[in-house]
Amino acid sequence: MVERIMNASTYGVVILTKKSFGNPCSIEELRNFLDRKNLVPIYFDLSAANCLARDIMEKRGELWEKNGGELWMLYGGLEGEWREAVDGLSRVLEWQLEAYDGNWRECILQAVALLATRLGRRSVVDRINRWREKVEKEEFPFPRNEVFVGRKKELSELELILFGDVGGDGESEYFELKTRHRKKTLLIGRAEKHCEDKNAEGQQSGSRIKGKEPVVWKESEKEIEMQRLGQCRPLRGKNGGKYGRRKRSTKILYGKGIACVSGDSGVGKSELVLEYAYRYSQRYKMVLWVGGETRYIRQNYLALRTFLEVDLSIENHCPEKGKIKCFEEQEEEAVCRVRKELMQDIPFLVVIDNLENEKDWWDRKFIMDLLPRFGGETHFIITTRLARVMNLEPVRLSYLSGVEAMSLMKRGMKDYPIAEIDALRAIEEKLGRLTLGLGIVGAILSELPITPSRLLDAINRMPCTDLAWTDREVPVLRRHTVLIQLLDVCLSIFDHADGPRSLATRMVRASGWFAPSPIPIPLLALAAHKVPKKHHGAPVWNKCLCALTCSFTTSRIKRSEAEASSMLMRFGIARSSGKPDCIHFHELVKLYARKRGATRVAHAMFQALSLRGSISQSSDHLWAACFLLFGFGTDPVVVEPGPSDLLFFIKRAVLPLAIHTFITFSRCNAALELLRLATDALEIAAESLVSRAEKWFDKSFCCIGPAQSDCTNLWQELALLRATVLETRAKLMLRGGQYDIGDDLVRKAIFIRTSICGEHHPDTVAARETLCKLRRLLTNIQVS
């Protein structure tokens, strides 16, 4: 049967390894396809020059010294047939595909493209080319860190956890492993809901007799099941091993494709995972990076649709047939489409970076609901400050060693005298070997011709002002007060070089109010230009800075936004992004900026997004502006614009953002909540104008002038925009089958438009048509 299949094949692709030449099936495949002249050999950890029968039999070279010999005897045929098959490879000159550890993905794509070309499948070649262009531009969120140091053991441990083994240089770097031969299945997460299963009860009863914790055996679409392989060991933290003594500790699961990296903020979790992604990207079809911040993780996860080529848009259901799905079902379906793509036998690496909470901020559902069942071809890495995620034992990331910290600060520069080395060690100790701070120190020393002792003196002389310690996030900064002083030094350097209106400093201050995703440089610069002027520093400190930055001062020239962003990246305050013309700020830097700045800076960010924010380039930042404006949930309102600014922002940004979120990503509840808050804000703004107008009319008639007329026009615009938002909400309710709510909303819109525009205005007529449709559908449901 196999021979018939081979004879019917247009091309025969044979993957050749060192063991293939002692495999009867591989030799038989070579002979068959060579005779038919349609062989496509792919050399795995080999080259065509290595595959000579005489070299193999005589064990020539390092490759065949151990693996060679009279392998034709294992073939079970004649020596001549074996030699003819092996030497025939040298005659296949059209295909020279060689796969090794650094080009797996490229070799696969090259093979597919060549075969598609030979078979006349031009569309396949076009898809590969488009996919390659997308990968080159958007695969990695940041460029590779050229000054990455250390973490060899952690990189090897990630490879072991995800793949179940370690190869290459990592094998010699890894430490001892304990081996177990028993296999156990462990259910992670929502096992409580399904403990009624009879098989699970049987397993539990047996385990209770033995006095052990029950192991649940369950198979369900809503559960994520994980399995321990042969190699398991508990991971203990470096500092006392307290993480290894937790109750209900779950062993690290090797070879199941899920790893969790835990550590303090700024210790280098994202840098570690980024380095891993660059090193092993060829083992995956693509690296998919998902920001794990609790307000944005669902949107970031659904944004993978562009790479997975999944359509998440809400389909046009037929209301008359009663097939409308509720909003929760539509959101779950969108998540399932992405999850289904990740469950296929295609290797992706999904990185969930900086996971803030195990529950989603919007609906309090477990983040695990987004992920497919582990153990497939797709691998997951989660970085988090949490001590534990989904009961997984994390790879606890500790601080760099003294040698590695010194290397990060020196950056390969010339050797310093003993006194300067002592100064570097003092800085390192003050920073607590925080990787973020060490990188900034190294950047300053490489950018400015100063010594470590002078930098240490500048840090010590920088006044340590208290922040508002009442905030829940501020204790993170309280543990790193020296980092705050270091950031103050950097911003003071910028101010001294460019004057008190330094664009770089204002860009840092504005960055704290943007979303966690990379920020477009033009948008950040526009917000920075609207930041209020900063006060001058103390004369003594200015004198110190003058000596510190004498060669850095550029006659206080006005830097362009490109120069300012470049300076921020050179000093380690920000980093370049994979997206063009975007930069990214660390969460600690953004937190520092929010605490240093006032709400006036948030207003500057809001104004910039009102003018230049776009759905395609900065949707996350538009959401951040909405959080500041409307105060979702129990959050306070930070930005309070005037009625005209509110009108402009809702018309230009809020309405398109809500519709885009609802239609494109099926995030129905988030979009509807945004529109509801916008409706309330417009109503409050209109009422404030009415109360103001009443005060005017209490005065004499002669005092009423053009200002009152402008106020009336503004009130009408606010009311009409509120009617538009109400009608939009009603139309969206149609897609979720909530006809009664939609009916009430559109009636309010009709009343507003009739009062202002009249019954025969086109907008009023359109709203009445929407009402008729809602009434018809509502009647059909009541009758049925």
GROMACS .gro file of C-alpha atoms in nm, residues 33-455:
model
  423
   33PHE     CA    1   1.186   0.830  -0.573
   34LEU     CA    2   1.532   0.823  -0.730
   35ASP     CA    3   1.411   0.576  -0.990
   36ARG     CA    4   1.116   0.801  -1.069
   37LYS     CA    5   1.336   1.116  -1.057
   38ASN     CA    6   1.103   1.303  -0.824
   39LEU     CA    7   1.304   1.294  -0.500
   40VAL     CA    8   1.310   1.602  -0.276
   41PRO     CA    9   1.565   1.536   0.000
   42ILE     CA   10   1.579   1.758   0.310
   43TYR     CA   11   1.903   1.716   0.502
   44PHE     CA   12   1.847   1.748   0.876
   45ASP     CA   13   2.171   1.831   1.063
   46LEU     CA   14   2.347   1.707   0.752
   47SER     CA   15   2.467   1.841   0.420
   48ALA     CA   16   2.471   1.683   0.076
   49ALA     CA   17   2.852   1.664   0.093
   50ASN     CA   18   2.830   1.441   0.404
   51CYS     CA   19   2.610   1.181   0.237
   52LEU     CA   20   2.863   0.964   0.050
   53ALA     CA   21   2.842   0.588   0.084
   54ARG     CA   22   3.220   0.540   0.109
   55ASP     CA   23   3.254   0.796   0.388
   56ILE     CA   24   2.972   0.631   0.583
   57MET     CA   25   3.107   0.279   0.546
   58GLU     CA   26   3.467   0.375   0.626
   59LYS     CA   27   3.363   0.604   0.915
   60ARG     CA   28   3.538   0.906   0.773
   61GLY     CA   29   3.504   1.239   0.951
   62GLU     CA   30   3.361   1.333   1.287
   63LEU     CA   31   3.004   1.282   1.169
   64TRP     CA   32   3.040   0.915   1.074
   65GLU     CA   33   3.310   0.815   1.320
   66LYS     CA   34   3.040   0.715   1.566
   67ASN     CA   35   2.730   0.679   1.347
   68GLY     CA   36   2.884   0.521   1.037
   69GLY     CA   37   2.984   0.167   0.946
   70GLU     CA   38   2.827  -0.106   0.738
   71LEU     CA   39   2.476   0.034   0.773
   72TRP     CA   40   2.368  -0.145   0.460
   73MET     CA   41   2.346  -0.462   0.671
   74LEU     CA   42   2.062  -0.301   0.870
   75TYR     CA   43   1.891  -0.227   0.540
   76GLY     CA   44   1.825  -0.598   0.493
   77GLY     CA   45   1.903  -0.587   0.124
   78LEU     CA   46   2.215  -0.594  -0.088
   79GLU     CA   47   2.514  -0.368  -0.044
   80GLY     CA   48   2.495  -0.254  -0.405
   81GLU     CA   49   2.134  -0.139  -0.370
   82TRP     CA   50   2.220   0.053  -0.054
   83ARG     CA   51   2.524   0.221  -0.212
   84GLU     CA   52   2.325   0.310  -0.522
   85ALA     CA   53   2.052   0.475  -0.311
   86VAL     CA   54   2.298   0.675  -0.098
   87ASP     CA   55   2.522   0.785  -0.384
   88GLY     CA   56   2.214   0.877  -0.584
   89LEU     CA   57   2.164   1.173  -0.353
   90SER     CA   58   2.467   1.344  -0.507
   91ARG     CA   59   2.287   1.348  -0.843
   92VAL     CA   60   1.990   1.545  -0.705
   93LEU     CA   61   2.133   1.890  -0.769
   94GLU     CA   62   1.809   2.085  -0.805
   95TRP     CA   63   1.715   2.041  -0.438
   96GLN     CA   64   1.973   2.135  -0.179
   97LEU     CA   65   1.762   2.192   0.132
   98GLU     CA   66   1.957   2.172   0.456
   99ALA     CA   67   1.785   2.210   0.793
  100TYR     CA   68   1.982   2.283   1.106
  101ASP     CA   69   1.899   2.432   1.444
  102GLY     CA   70   1.908   2.790   1.319
  103ASN     CA   71   1.695   2.769   1.002
  104TRP     CA   72   1.415   2.517   1.059
  105ARG     CA   73   1.140   2.760   0.973
  106GLU     CA   74   1.319   2.898   0.666
  107CYS     CA   75   1.389   2.549   0.536
  108ILE     CA   76   1.023   2.450   0.569
  109LEU     CA   77   0.906   2.765   0.392
  110GLN     CA   78   1.164   2.718   0.118
  111ALA     CA   79   1.052   2.359   0.062
  112VAL     CA   80   0.685   2.458   0.049
  113ALA     CA   81   0.756   2.745  -0.189
  114LEU     CA   82   0.963   2.527  -0.423
  115LEU     CA   83   0.705   2.250  -0.429
  116ALA     CA   84   0.422   2.500  -0.484
  117THR     CA   85   0.614   2.654  -0.774
  118ARG     CA   86   0.672   2.314  -0.935
  119LEU     CA   87   0.307   2.220  -0.887
  120GLY     CA   88   0.184   2.550  -1.028
  121ARG     CA   89   0.028   2.670  -0.701
  122ARG     CA   90   0.105   3.039  -0.740
  123SER     CA   91  -0.144   3.137  -0.469
  124VAL     CA   92   0.052   2.936  -0.212
  125VAL     CA   93   0.373   3.118  -0.302
  126ASP     CA   94   0.197   3.455  -0.274
  127ARG     CA   95   0.063   3.364   0.071
  128ILE     CA   96   0.411   3.263   0.187
  129ASN     CA   97   0.559   3.589   0.062
  130ARG     CA   98   0.289   3.796   0.235
  131TRP     CA   99   0.335   3.600   0.555
  132ARG     CA  100   0.713   3.650   0.542
  133GLU     CA  101   0.670   4.027   0.508
  134LYS     CA  102   0.435   4.033   0.804
  135VAL     CA  103   0.672   3.826   1.018
  136GLU     CA  104   0.970   4.047   0.937
  137LYS     CA  105   0.782   4.357   1.048
  138GLU     CA  106   0.566   4.241   1.338
  139GLU     CA  107   0.690   3.914   1.487
  140PHE     CA  108   0.898   4.058   1.769
  141PRO     CA  109   0.774   4.349   1.982
  142PHE     CA  110   1.129   4.478   2.040
  143PRO     CA  111   1.466   4.446   1.870
  144ARG     CA  112   1.706   4.200   2.024
  145ASN     CA  113   1.891   4.329   2.330
  146GLU     CA  114   2.252   4.360   2.223
  147VAL     CA  115   2.373   4.400   2.583
  148PHE     CA  116   2.190   4.095   2.720
  149VAL     CA  117   2.406   3.920   2.979
  150GLY     CA  118   2.373   3.609   3.194
  151ARG     CA  119   2.060   3.398   3.237
  152LYS     CA  120   2.216   3.092   3.076
  153LYS     CA  121   2.066   2.855   3.329
  154GLU     CA  122   1.720   3.014   3.299
  155LEU     CA  123   1.730   2.993   2.919
  156SER     CA  124   1.820   2.625   2.937
  157GLU     CA  125   1.547   2.567   3.193
  158LEU     CA  126   1.287   2.726   2.965
  159GLU     CA  127   1.401   2.503   2.680
  160LEU     CA  128   1.374   2.199   2.904
  161ILE     CA  129   1.028   2.290   3.032
  162LEU     CA  130   0.886   2.361   2.687
  163PHE     CA  131   1.051   2.090   2.480
  164GLY     CA  132   1.127   1.826   2.743
  165ASP     CA  133   1.498   1.821   2.662
  166VAL     CA  134   1.794   2.053   2.622
  167GLY     CA  135   2.022   2.063   2.320
  168GLY     CA  136   2.322   2.255   2.197
  169ASP     CA  137   2.513   2.476   2.438
  170GLY     CA  138   2.233   2.471   2.691
  171GLU     CA  139   2.293   2.104   2.767
  172SER     CA  140   2.628   2.179   2.928
  173GLU     CA  141   2.489   2.478   3.118
  174TYR     CA  142   2.197   2.299   3.279
  175PHE     CA  143   2.207   2.138   3.619
  176GLU     CA  144   2.119   1.790   3.743
  177LEU     CA  145   1.772   1.650   3.699
  178LYS     CA  146   1.586   1.388   3.896
  179THR     CA  147   1.407   1.128   3.685
  180ARG     CA  148   1.074   0.969   3.755
  181HIS     CA  149   0.925   0.685   3.556
  182ARG     CA  150   0.564   0.714   3.668
  183LYS     CA  151   0.325   0.928   3.465
  184LYS     CA  152   0.054   1.127   3.637
  185THR     CA  153  -0.216   1.351   3.504
  186LEU     CA  154  -0.286   1.674   3.683
  187LEU     CA  155  -0.586   1.895   3.619
  188ILE     CA  156  -0.507   2.264   3.642
  189GLY     CA  157  -0.777   2.518   3.713
  190ARG     CA  158  -1.151   2.459   3.704
  191ALA     CA  159  -1.159   2.104   3.838
  192GLU     CA  160  -1.404   2.190   4.114
  193LYS     CA  161  -1.695   2.214   3.873
  194HIS     CA  162  -1.653   1.863   3.740
  195CYS     CA  163  -1.567   1.653   4.044
  196GLU     CA  164  -1.902   1.472   4.010
  197ASP     CA  165  -1.763   1.257   3.734
  198LYS     CA  166  -1.770   0.892   3.835
  199ASN     CA  167  -1.421   0.815   3.716
  200ALA     CA  168  -1.289   1.115   3.904
  201GLU     CA  169  -1.466   1.000   4.219
  202GLY     CA  170  -1.309   0.658   4.188
  203GLN     CA  171  -0.965   0.810   4.163
  204GLN     CA  172  -1.035   1.040   4.456
  205SER     CA  173  -1.160   0.764   4.683
  206GLY     CA  174  -0.852   0.557   4.613
  207SER     CA  175  -0.625   0.846   4.687
  208ARG     CA  176  -0.805   0.928   5.012
  209ILE     CA  177  -0.745   0.577   5.137
  210LYS     CA  178  -0.375   0.625   5.081
  211GLY     CA  179  -0.389   0.963   5.254
  212LYS     CA  180  -0.272   1.156   4.948
  213GLU     CA  181  -0.410   1.456   4.767
  214PRO     CA  182  -0.658   1.340   4.499
  215VAL     CA  183  -0.558   1.341   4.134
  216VAL     CA  184  -0.845   1.423   3.901
  217TRP     CA  185  -0.867   1.242   3.570
  218LYS     CA  186  -1.099   1.433   3.341
  219GLU     CA  187  -1.152   1.499   2.972
  220SER     CA  188  -1.360   1.804   2.884
  221GLU     CA  189  -1.363   2.087   2.635
  222LYS     CA  190  -1.368   2.342   2.918
  223GLU     CA  191  -1.072   2.205   3.107
  224ILE     CA  192  -0.701   2.237   3.053
  225GLU     CA  193  -0.532   1.912   3.133
  226MET     CA  194  -0.160   1.885   3.192
  227GLN     CA  195   0.059   1.580   3.227
  228ARG     CA  196   0.384   1.524   3.407
  229LEU     CA  197   0.648   1.359   3.197
  230GLY     CA  198   0.938   1.147   3.316
  231GLN     CA  199   1.164   1.434   3.422
  232CYS     CA  200   1.025   1.632   3.714
  233ARG     CA  201   1.176   1.826   3.997
  234PRO     CA  202   1.050   2.093   4.236
  235LEU     CA  203   1.200   2.434   4.169
  236ARG     CA  204   1.316   2.625   4.474
  237GLY     CA  205   1.390   2.992   4.489
  238LYS     CA  206   1.746   3.102   4.536
  239ASN     CA  207   1.669   3.298   4.851
  240GLY     CA  208   1.590   3.036   5.112
  241GLY     CA  209   1.369   2.820   4.894
  242LYS     CA  210   1.040   2.949   5.035
  243TYR     CA  211   0.873   2.900   4.698
  244GLY     CA  212   0.946   2.532   4.718
  245ARG     CA  213   0.768   2.493   5.053
  246ARG     CA  214   0.428   2.630   4.953
  247LYS     CA  215   0.127   2.417   5.018
  248ARG     CA  216  -0.030   2.246   4.718
  249SER     CA  217   0.289   2.298   4.524
  250THR     CA  218   0.270   2.181   4.166
  251LYS     CA  219   0.584   2.040   4.011
  252ILE     CA  220   0.726   2.192   3.697
  253LEU     CA  221   0.575   2.009   3.399
  254TYR     CA  222   0.844   1.929   3.147
  255GLY     CA  223   0.762   1.885   2.782
  256LYS     CA  224   0.401   2.007   2.804
  257GLY     CA  225   0.464   2.344   2.640
  258ILE     CA  226   0.381   2.581   2.929
  259ALA     CA  227   0.629   2.781   3.137
  260CYS     CA  228   0.583   3.061   3.387
  261VAL     CA  229   0.856   3.315   3.472
  262SER     CA  230   0.801   3.505   3.795
  263GLY     CA  231   0.999   3.788   3.949
  264ASP     CA  232   0.995   4.146   4.073
  265SER     CA  233   0.928   4.433   3.838
  266GLY     CA  234   1.241   4.541   3.652
  267VAL     CA  235   1.436   4.222   3.723
  268GLY     CA  236   1.446   4.124   3.353
  269LYS     CA  237   1.159   3.881   3.290
  270SER     CA  238   1.065   4.028   2.953
  271GLU     CA  239   1.431   4.049   2.850
  272LEU     CA  240   1.480   3.680   2.932
  273VAL     CA  241   1.176   3.572   2.730
  274LEU     CA  242   1.268   3.803   2.443
  275GLU     CA  243   1.615   3.648   2.425
  276TYR     CA  244   1.460   3.300   2.434
  277ALA     CA  245   1.221   3.397   2.153
  278TYR     CA  246   1.506   3.522   1.934
  279ARG     CA  247   1.719   3.213   2.000
  280TYR     CA  248   1.447   2.958   1.930
  281SER     CA  249   1.220   3.141   1.687
  282GLN     CA  250   1.314   2.904   1.405
  283ARG     CA  251   1.151   2.618   1.594
  284TYR     CA  252   0.814   2.794   1.568
  285LYS     CA  253   0.606   2.918   1.281
  286MET     CA  254   0.582   3.252   1.458
  287VAL     CA  255   0.629   3.423   1.794
  288LEU     CA  256   0.303   3.581   1.915
  289TRP     CA  257   0.344   3.846   2.186
  290VAL     CA  258   0.045   3.930   2.407
  291GLY     CA  259   0.051   4.210   2.663
  292GLY     CA  260  -0.084   4.064   2.988
  293GLU     CA  261  -0.204   4.385   3.154
  294THR     CA  262  -0.543   4.309   3.304
  295ARG     CA  263  -0.739   4.577   3.115
  296TYR     CA  264  -0.588   4.499   2.776
  297ILE     CA  265  -0.514   4.125   2.772
  298ARG     CA  266  -0.841   4.019   2.610
  299GLN     CA  267  -0.804   4.277   2.333
  300ASN     CA  268  -0.438   4.180   2.282
  301TYR     CA  269  -0.529   3.814   2.267
  302LEU     CA  270  -0.803   3.869   2.009
  303ALA     CA  271  -0.563   4.088   1.809
  304LEU     CA  272  -0.374   3.767   1.722
  305ARG     CA  273  -0.641   3.718   1.456
  306THR     CA  274  -0.431   3.915   1.206
  307PHE     CA  275  -0.143   3.668   1.237
  308LEU     CA  276  -0.359   3.357   1.261
  309GLU     CA  277  -0.581   3.478   0.974
  310VAL     CA  278  -0.898   3.436   1.179
  311ASP     CA  279  -1.213   3.639   1.112
  312LEU     CA  280  -1.363   3.751   1.443
  313SER     CA  281  -1.619   3.992   1.301
  314ILE     CA  282  -1.980   3.941   1.404
  315GLU     CA  283  -2.168   3.762   1.129
  316ASN     CA  284  -2.491   3.895   0.984
  317HIS     CA  285  -2.741   3.670   1.157
  318CYS     CA  286  -3.099   3.642   1.035
  319PRO     CA  287  -3.323   3.775   1.315
  320GLU     CA  288  -3.643   3.630   1.166
  321LYS     CA  289  -3.515   3.276   1.211
  322GLY     CA  290  -3.433   3.332   1.577
  323LYS     CA  291  -3.063   3.252   1.543
  324ILE     CA  292  -2.932   3.560   1.722
  325LYS     CA  293  -2.669   3.481   1.986
  326CYS     CA  294  -2.640   3.675   2.306
  327PHE     CA  295  -2.338   3.895   2.363
  328GLU     CA  296  -2.166   3.647   2.595
  329GLU     CA  297  -2.198   3.371   2.335
  330GLN     CA  298  -2.057   3.595   2.063
  331GLU     CA  299  -1.756   3.687   2.278
  332GLU     CA  300  -1.696   3.324   2.367
  333GLU     CA  301  -1.715   3.228   2.000
  334ALA     CA  302  -1.452   3.487   1.910
  335VAL     CA  303  -1.218   3.351   2.178
  336CYS     CA  304  -1.284   2.994   2.062
  337ARG     CA  305  -1.184   3.080   1.705
  338VAL     CA  306  -0.844   3.204   1.817
  339ARG     CA  307  -0.806   2.916   2.060
  340LYS     CA  308  -0.894   2.665   1.788
  341GLU     CA  309  -0.616   2.796   1.562
  342LEU     CA  310  -0.365   2.761   1.843
  343MET     CA  311  -0.475   2.401   1.902
  344GLN     CA  312  -0.378   2.287   1.554
  345ASP     CA  313  -0.057   2.096   1.488
  346ILE     CA  314   0.129   2.416   1.403
  347PRO     CA  315   0.402   2.527   1.646
  348PHE     CA  316   0.353   2.883   1.770
  349LEU     CA  317   0.523   3.047   2.066
  350VAL     CA  318   0.272   3.259   2.259
  351VAL     CA  319   0.425   3.496   2.515
  352ILE     CA  320   0.187   3.651   2.769
  353ASP     CA  321   0.404   3.928   2.906
  354ASN     CA  322   0.344   4.094   3.245
  355LEU     CA  323   0.030   3.907   3.347
  356GLU     CA  324  -0.118   4.121   3.624
  357ASN     CA  325  -0.406   3.903   3.739
  358GLU     CA  326  -0.543   3.556   3.681
  359LYS     CA  327  -0.891   3.704   3.628
  360ASP     CA  328  -0.997   3.931   3.348
  361TRP     CA  329  -1.073   4.289   3.453
  362TRP     CA  330  -1.389   4.312   3.243
  363ASP     CA  331  -1.590   4.006   3.342
  364ARG     CA  332  -1.372   3.842   3.614
  365LYS     CA  333  -1.336   3.526   3.408
  366PHE     CA  334  -1.017   3.326   3.442
  367ILE     CA  335  -0.744   3.411   3.195
  368MET     CA  336  -0.704   3.037   3.148
  369ASP     CA  337  -1.031   3.046   2.951
  370LEU     CA  338  -0.842   3.217   2.670
  371LEU     CA  339  -0.577   2.950   2.637
  372PRO     CA  340  -0.606   2.616   2.457
  373ARG     CA  341  -0.532   2.287   2.624
  374PHE     CA  342  -0.163   2.252   2.691
  375GLY     CA  343   0.046   1.972   2.552
  376GLY     CA  344   0.000   2.057   2.183
  377GLU     CA  345   0.247   2.201   1.938
  378THR     CA  346   0.192   2.559   2.057
  379HIS     CA  347   0.408   2.666   2.351
  380PHE     CA  348   0.319   2.929   2.612
  381ILE     CA  349   0.543   3.144   2.829
  382ILE     CA  350   0.385   3.364   3.096
  383THR     CA  351   0.581   3.639   3.272
  384THR     CA  352   0.431   3.781   3.587
  385ARG     CA  353   0.502   3.946   3.920
  386LEU     CA  354   0.256   3.705   4.083
  387ALA     CA  355   0.407   3.433   4.299
  388ARG     CA  356   0.203   3.167   4.121
  389VAL     CA  357  -0.019   3.140   3.814
  390MET     CA  358  -0.272   2.858   3.762
  391ASN     CA  359  -0.099   2.658   4.038
  392LEU     CA  360   0.208   2.627   3.818
  393GLU     CA  361   0.548   2.628   3.981
  394PRO     CA  362   0.722   2.926   3.816
  395VAL     CA  363   1.079   2.978   3.715
  396ARG     CA  364   1.161   3.230   3.986
  397LEU     CA  365   1.388   3.492   3.831
  398SER     CA  366   1.642   3.630   4.075
  399TYR     CA  367   1.881   3.920   4.037
  400LEU     CA  368   2.198   3.907   3.831
  401SER     CA  369   2.523   3.793   3.984
  402GLY     CA  370   2.790   4.047   4.075
  403VAL     CA  371   2.996   3.967   3.766
  404GLU     CA  372   2.695   3.992   3.536
  405ALA     CA  373   2.580   4.318   3.696
  406MET     CA  374   2.928   4.465   3.652
  407SER     CA  375   2.935   4.353   3.289
  408LEU     CA  376   2.596   4.517   3.223
  409MET     CA  377   2.713   4.848   3.368
  410LYS     CA  378   3.054   4.849   3.198
  411ARG     CA  379   2.919   4.737   2.855
  412GLY     CA  380   3.262   4.624   2.736
  413MET     CA  381   3.423   4.962   2.799
  414LYS     CA  382   3.783   5.003   2.909
  415ASP     CA  383   3.880   4.883   3.252
  416TYR     CA  384   3.825   5.128   3.533
  417PRO     CA  385   4.067   5.191   3.823
  418ILE     CA  386   3.997   5.021   4.155
  419ALA     CA  387   3.830   5.331   4.297
  420GLU     CA  388   3.587   5.347   4.002
  421ILE     CA  389   3.514   4.974   4.031
  422ASP     CA  390   3.425   5.034   4.396
  423ALA     CA  391   3.192   5.314   4.286
  424LEU     CA  392   3.021   5.078   4.041
  425ARG     CA  393   2.978   4.822   4.317
  426ALA     CA  394   2.829   5.089   4.540
  427ILE     CA  395   2.579   5.183   4.266
  428GLU     CA  396   2.500   4.817   4.213
  429GLU     CA  397   2.434   4.768   4.584
  430LYS     CA  398   2.215   5.079   4.605
  431LEU     CA  399   2.008   4.962   4.309
  432GLY     CA  400   1.978   4.614   4.452
  433ARG     CA  401   2.109   4.472   4.122
  434LEU     CA  402   1.784   4.571   3.954
  435THR     CA  403   1.837   4.493   3.587
  436LEU     CA  404   1.648   4.801   3.469
  437GLY     CA  405   1.858   5.033   3.682
  438LEU     CA  406   2.185   4.864   3.590
  439GLY     CA  407   2.101   4.908   3.221
  440ILE     CA  408   2.035   5.280   3.269
  441VAL     CA  409   2.367   5.318   3.454
  442GLY     CA  410   2.551   5.144   3.170
  443ALA     CA  411   2.377   5.366   2.915
  444ILE     CA  412   2.472   5.686   3.101
  445LEU     CA  413   2.836   5.580   3.131
  446SER     CA  414   2.851   5.493   2.762
  447GLU     CA  415   2.681   5.817   2.650
  448LEU     CA  416   2.858   6.069   2.875
  449PRO     CA  417   3.233   6.100   2.940
  450ILE     CA  418   3.194   6.073   3.314
  451THR     CA  419   3.330   5.832   3.571
  452PRO     CA  420   3.123   5.603   3.791
  453SER     CA  421   3.230   5.798   4.102
  454ARG     CA  422   3.088   6.121   3.958
  455LEU     CA  423   2.766   5.945   3.867
   0.00000   0.00000   0.00000
